[in-house]
Coordinates of C-alpha atoms and ligand atoms in Angstrom, one line a residue:
M1 CA -56.3 -27.8 -26.4
I2 CA -57.6 -30.9 -24.7
Y3 CA -60.5 -30.6 -22.3
N4 CA -60.7 -28.0 -19.5
L5 CA -57.8 -26.0 -20.6
T6 CA -58.5 -22.7 -22.3
K7 CA -56.3 -20.3 -24.3
E8 CA -57.3 -17.4 -22.1
M9 CA -55.9 -19.0 -18.9
K10 CA -52.2 -19.4 -18.1
Y11 CA -51.0 -22.6 -16.6
E12 CA -48.0 -23.8 -14.7
I13 CA -46.9 -27.2 -13.4
G14 CA -48.8 -28.4 -10.4
S15 CA -48.3 -31.2 -8.0
V16 CA -46.6 -34.5 -8.7
V17 CA -49.1 -37.2 -9.7
I18 CA -46.6 -40.0 -10.4
S19 CA -43.0 -39.8 -9.1
K20 CA -39.8 -40.6 -11.0
E21 CA -39.2 -43.6 -8.8
Q22 CA -42.7 -45.0 -9.5
I23 CA -42.2 -44.5 -13.2
Q24 CA -38.8 -46.2 -13.3
L25 CA -40.2 -49.2 -11.4
K26 CA -43.2 -49.5 -13.7
V27 CA -41.1 -49.2 -16.9
A28 CA -38.9 -52.1 -15.6
E29 CA -42.0 -54.2 -14.9
L30 CA -43.3 -53.5 -18.4
A31 CA -39.9 -54.5 -19.8
N32 CA -40.1 -57.8 -17.9
A33 CA -43.6 -58.5 -19.1
F34 CA -42.4 -57.8 -22.7
E35 CA -39.5 -60.3 -22.3
E36 CA -41.9 -62.9 -21.0
Y37 CA -44.5 -62.4 -23.7
Y38 CA -42.1 -62.1 -26.6
K39 CA -39.6 -64.8 -25.6
D40 CA -40.2 -66.9 -28.7
E41 CA -40.3 -64.2 -31.3
L42 CA -39.6 -60.5 -31.0
P43 CA -42.0 -57.8 -32.4
I44 CA -41.1 -54.6 -34.2
L45 CA -41.3 -52.0 -31.5
M46 CA -43.3 -49.1 -32.7
P47 CA -43.3 -46.0 -30.4
V48 CA -45.6 -43.2 -31.4
L49 CA -44.0 -39.8 -31.5
T50 CA -43.8 -37.4 -29.9
G51 CA -45.2 -38.2 -26.5
S52 CA -43.7 -41.7 -26.1
F53 CA -40.1 -40.8 -26.9
I54 CA -38.9 -40.7 -23.3
F55 CA -40.9 -43.8 -22.3
A56 CA -39.5 -45.7 -25.3
A57 CA -35.9 -44.7 -24.5
D58 CA -36.2 -45.8 -20.9
F59 CA -38.2 -49.0 -21.8
V60 CA -35.7 -50.3 -24.4
R61 CA -32.8 -49.8 -22.1
N62 CA -34.5 -52.1 -19.6
L63 CA -34.7 -54.9 -22.2
K64 CA -32.3 -57.9 -22.5
S65 CA -33.4 -58.6 -26.0
Y66 CA -32.9 -56.5 -29.2
P67 CA -36.1 -55.8 -31.0
A68 CA -36.2 -53.6 -34.1
I69 CA -37.3 -50.1 -33.1
R70 CA -39.2 -48.0 -35.6
F71 CA -40.8 -44.7 -34.6
I72 CA -44.0 -43.5 -36.3
K73 CA -45.9 -40.3 -36.0
C74 CA -49.6 -40.1 -35.5
S75 CA -51.7 -37.0 -35.7
S76 CA -55.4 -36.6 -35.5
Y77 CA -57.2 -34.0 -37.6
G78 CA -60.6 -32.4 -37.5
S79 CA -61.7 -30.6 -34.4
N80 CA -58.8 -29.7 -32.1
T81 CA -60.8 -29.9 -28.8
I82 CA -61.4 -33.6 -29.1
S83 CA -59.8 -36.4 -31.0
S84 CA -61.8 -36.8 -34.2
G85 CA -61.2 -40.5 -34.6
Q86 CA -59.3 -39.9 -37.8
V87 CA -55.6 -40.2 -37.7
V88 CA -52.8 -39.7 -40.2
V89 CA -49.9 -42.1 -39.7
E90 CA -46.5 -40.9 -40.9
G91 CA -43.4 -43.0 -41.3
L92 CA -45.2 -46.3 -42.0
R93 CA -44.4 -46.4 -45.7
D94 CA -40.9 -47.7 -45.4
I95 CA -41.6 -50.2 -42.6
D96 CA -42.6 -53.7 -43.6
I97 CA -44.8 -55.1 -41.0
C98 CA -46.5 -57.8 -43.1
C99 CA -46.4 -61.2 -41.3
K100 CA -44.5 -59.7 -38.4
R101 CA -45.4 -59.1 -34.8
V102 CA -45.9 -55.5 -33.9
L103 CA -46.0 -53.7 -30.6
V104 CA -47.2 -50.1 -30.7
M105 CA -46.1 -48.0 -27.7
E106 CA -48.1 -44.9 -26.7
D107 CA -47.7 -42.4 -23.9
I108 CA -51.3 -42.1 -22.8
I109 CA -54.7 -43.4 -23.9
D110 CA -57.5 -41.0 -23.3
T111 CA -60.7 -41.3 -25.5
G112 CA -59.1 -44.3 -27.2
Y113 CA -59.7 -42.8 -30.7
T114 CA -56.0 -42.4 -31.6
F115 CA -55.0 -45.9 -30.7
A116 CA -58.1 -47.5 -32.2
A117 CA -57.7 -45.6 -35.5
L118 CA -53.9 -46.5 -35.6
A119 CA -54.7 -50.1 -35.0
N120 CA -57.1 -50.1 -37.9
E121 CA -54.5 -48.5 -40.1
L122 CA -51.8 -51.0 -39.2
K123 CA -54.1 -54.0 -39.7
K124 CA -54.3 -53.0 -43.4
H125 CA -50.7 -54.0 -43.7
N126 CA -51.3 -57.5 -42.4
P127 CA -49.1 -57.8 -39.3
K128 CA -48.9 -61.3 -37.9
E129 CA -49.9 -60.0 -34.5
L130 CA -50.7 -56.5 -33.3
K131 CA -50.4 -55.6 -29.6
T132 CA -50.5 -52.2 -27.8
M133 CA -48.7 -50.8 -24.8
A134 CA -49.5 -47.5 -23.0
L135 CA -47.7 -46.1 -20.0
F136 CA -50.7 -44.1 -18.9
D137 CA -54.3 -44.9 -19.2
K138 CA -57.4 -42.8 -18.4
P139 CA -60.2 -45.3 -18.7
S140 CA -62.7 -42.9 -17.2
R141 CA -62.5 -40.7 -20.4
R142 CA -62.9 -43.5 -22.9
K143 CA -65.2 -42.7 -25.8
I144 CA -64.9 -46.1 -27.5
N145 CA -64.2 -49.5 -26.1
F146 CA -60.4 -50.0 -26.3
I147 CA -58.1 -51.8 -23.9
A148 CA -54.4 -51.9 -24.4
D149 CA -52.6 -55.2 -23.9
F150 CA -49.9 -53.7 -21.6
I151 CA -50.8 -50.8 -19.3
G152 CA -48.5 -49.0 -16.9
F153 CA -50.6 -46.7 -14.7
T154 CA -54.3 -46.0 -14.6
V155 CA -54.4 -42.2 -14.0
P156 CA -57.1 -39.8 -12.8
D157 CA -59.1 -37.6 -15.1
E158 CA -56.9 -34.6 -15.2
F159 CA -54.5 -33.1 -17.8
L160 CA -51.0 -34.4 -17.1
V161 CA -47.5 -33.2 -18.2
G162 CA -44.0 -34.6 -17.9
Y163 CA -42.2 -37.8 -18.9
G164 CA -43.0 -37.1 -22.6
L165 CA -46.4 -35.5 -22.0
D166 CA -46.6 -31.8 -23.1
Y167 CA -48.6 -28.7 -22.7
N168 CA -47.9 -26.6 -25.8
E169 CA -44.8 -28.7 -26.5
Q170 CA -43.3 -27.8 -23.1
Y171 CA -42.7 -29.9 -20.0
R172 CA -42.0 -33.1 -21.8
N173 CA -38.6 -33.3 -20.1
L174 CA -39.9 -33.4 -16.6
P175 CA -38.7 -36.8 -15.1
Q176 CA -42.0 -37.2 -13.2
V177 CA -45.7 -36.5 -14.1
H178 CA -47.5 -33.4 -12.8
N179 CA -50.9 -31.9 -13.2
L180 CA -51.3 -28.3 -14.3
R181 CA -52.6 -25.4 -12.2
E182 CA -54.0 -22.1 -13.3
V183 CA -51.7 -19.0 -12.7
E184 CA -53.6 -16.4 -10.7
Ligands
5GP201 P1 -57.0 -40.2 -27.4 O1 -57.1 -40.4 -28.9 O2 -56.9 -41.5 -26.7 O3 -58.1 -39.4 -26.9 O4 -55.7 -39.3 -27.2 C1 -54.5 -39.7 -26.9 C2 -53.5 -38.5 -27.1 O5 -54.1 -37.4 -26.4 C3 -52.2 -38.8 -26.4 O6 -51.3 -39.4 -27.3 C4 -51.8 -37.4 -26.0 O7 -51.1 -36.8 -27.0 C5 -53.1 -36.7 -25.7 N1 -53.4 -36.7 -24.3 C6 -54.4 -37.3 -23.7 N2 -54.5 -37.1 -22.4 C7 -53.4 -36.3 -22.1 C8 -52.9 -35.6 -20.9 O8 -53.4 -35.8 -19.8 N3 -51.8 -34.9 -21.1 C9 -51.2 -34.7 -22.3 N4 -50.1 -33.9 -22.3 N5 -51.7 -35.2 -23.4 C10 -52.8 -36.0 -23.3
MG202 MG1 -49.8 -38.4 -28.4

């Protein structure tokens, strides 16, 4: 698992870190920023599975425009305690991004490895422009210099669940974001 969490301990959802209302407001703000920036030419919207599925679903329903939406899957391999900086991108083969604008949407940026490696991979296909959006950002944990073009919330250095973020694939359906606490 990702930092601090151990297999020996049991965890349950802890306090609310970001409320449902805060998230809904922020998603609407990001949608407005999108409309403004892409008013002349829409990008292909590329949410990264699985974590961003809820964010993407809410975000696109706040849009007044109709961008193409293509999900991709991105998994890092190597050590499972920290992102290795190597990612495998699935689902890209049948998406033609050459000479098109692309906006990648992620749930959260932590070390920055996943997003940076994904950006490198996508650039090989010669998009006209590549921008990135993340709903949550943990700049304090960054291992490489990476700044997304559109950021929702800057969050504290703790492991978060809800609104797409999982712990062992659970808790993604919580409408707000929580931290985890150890079960006694
Ligand atoms: P990075 O490569 O930036 O270190 O990792 C990004 C990925 O790590 C995210 O897409 C997400 O899957 C996972 N991640 C990072 N921080 C958290 C967190 O607080 N909670 C959960 N559930 N996943 C996280
Ligand atoms: Mg992820």
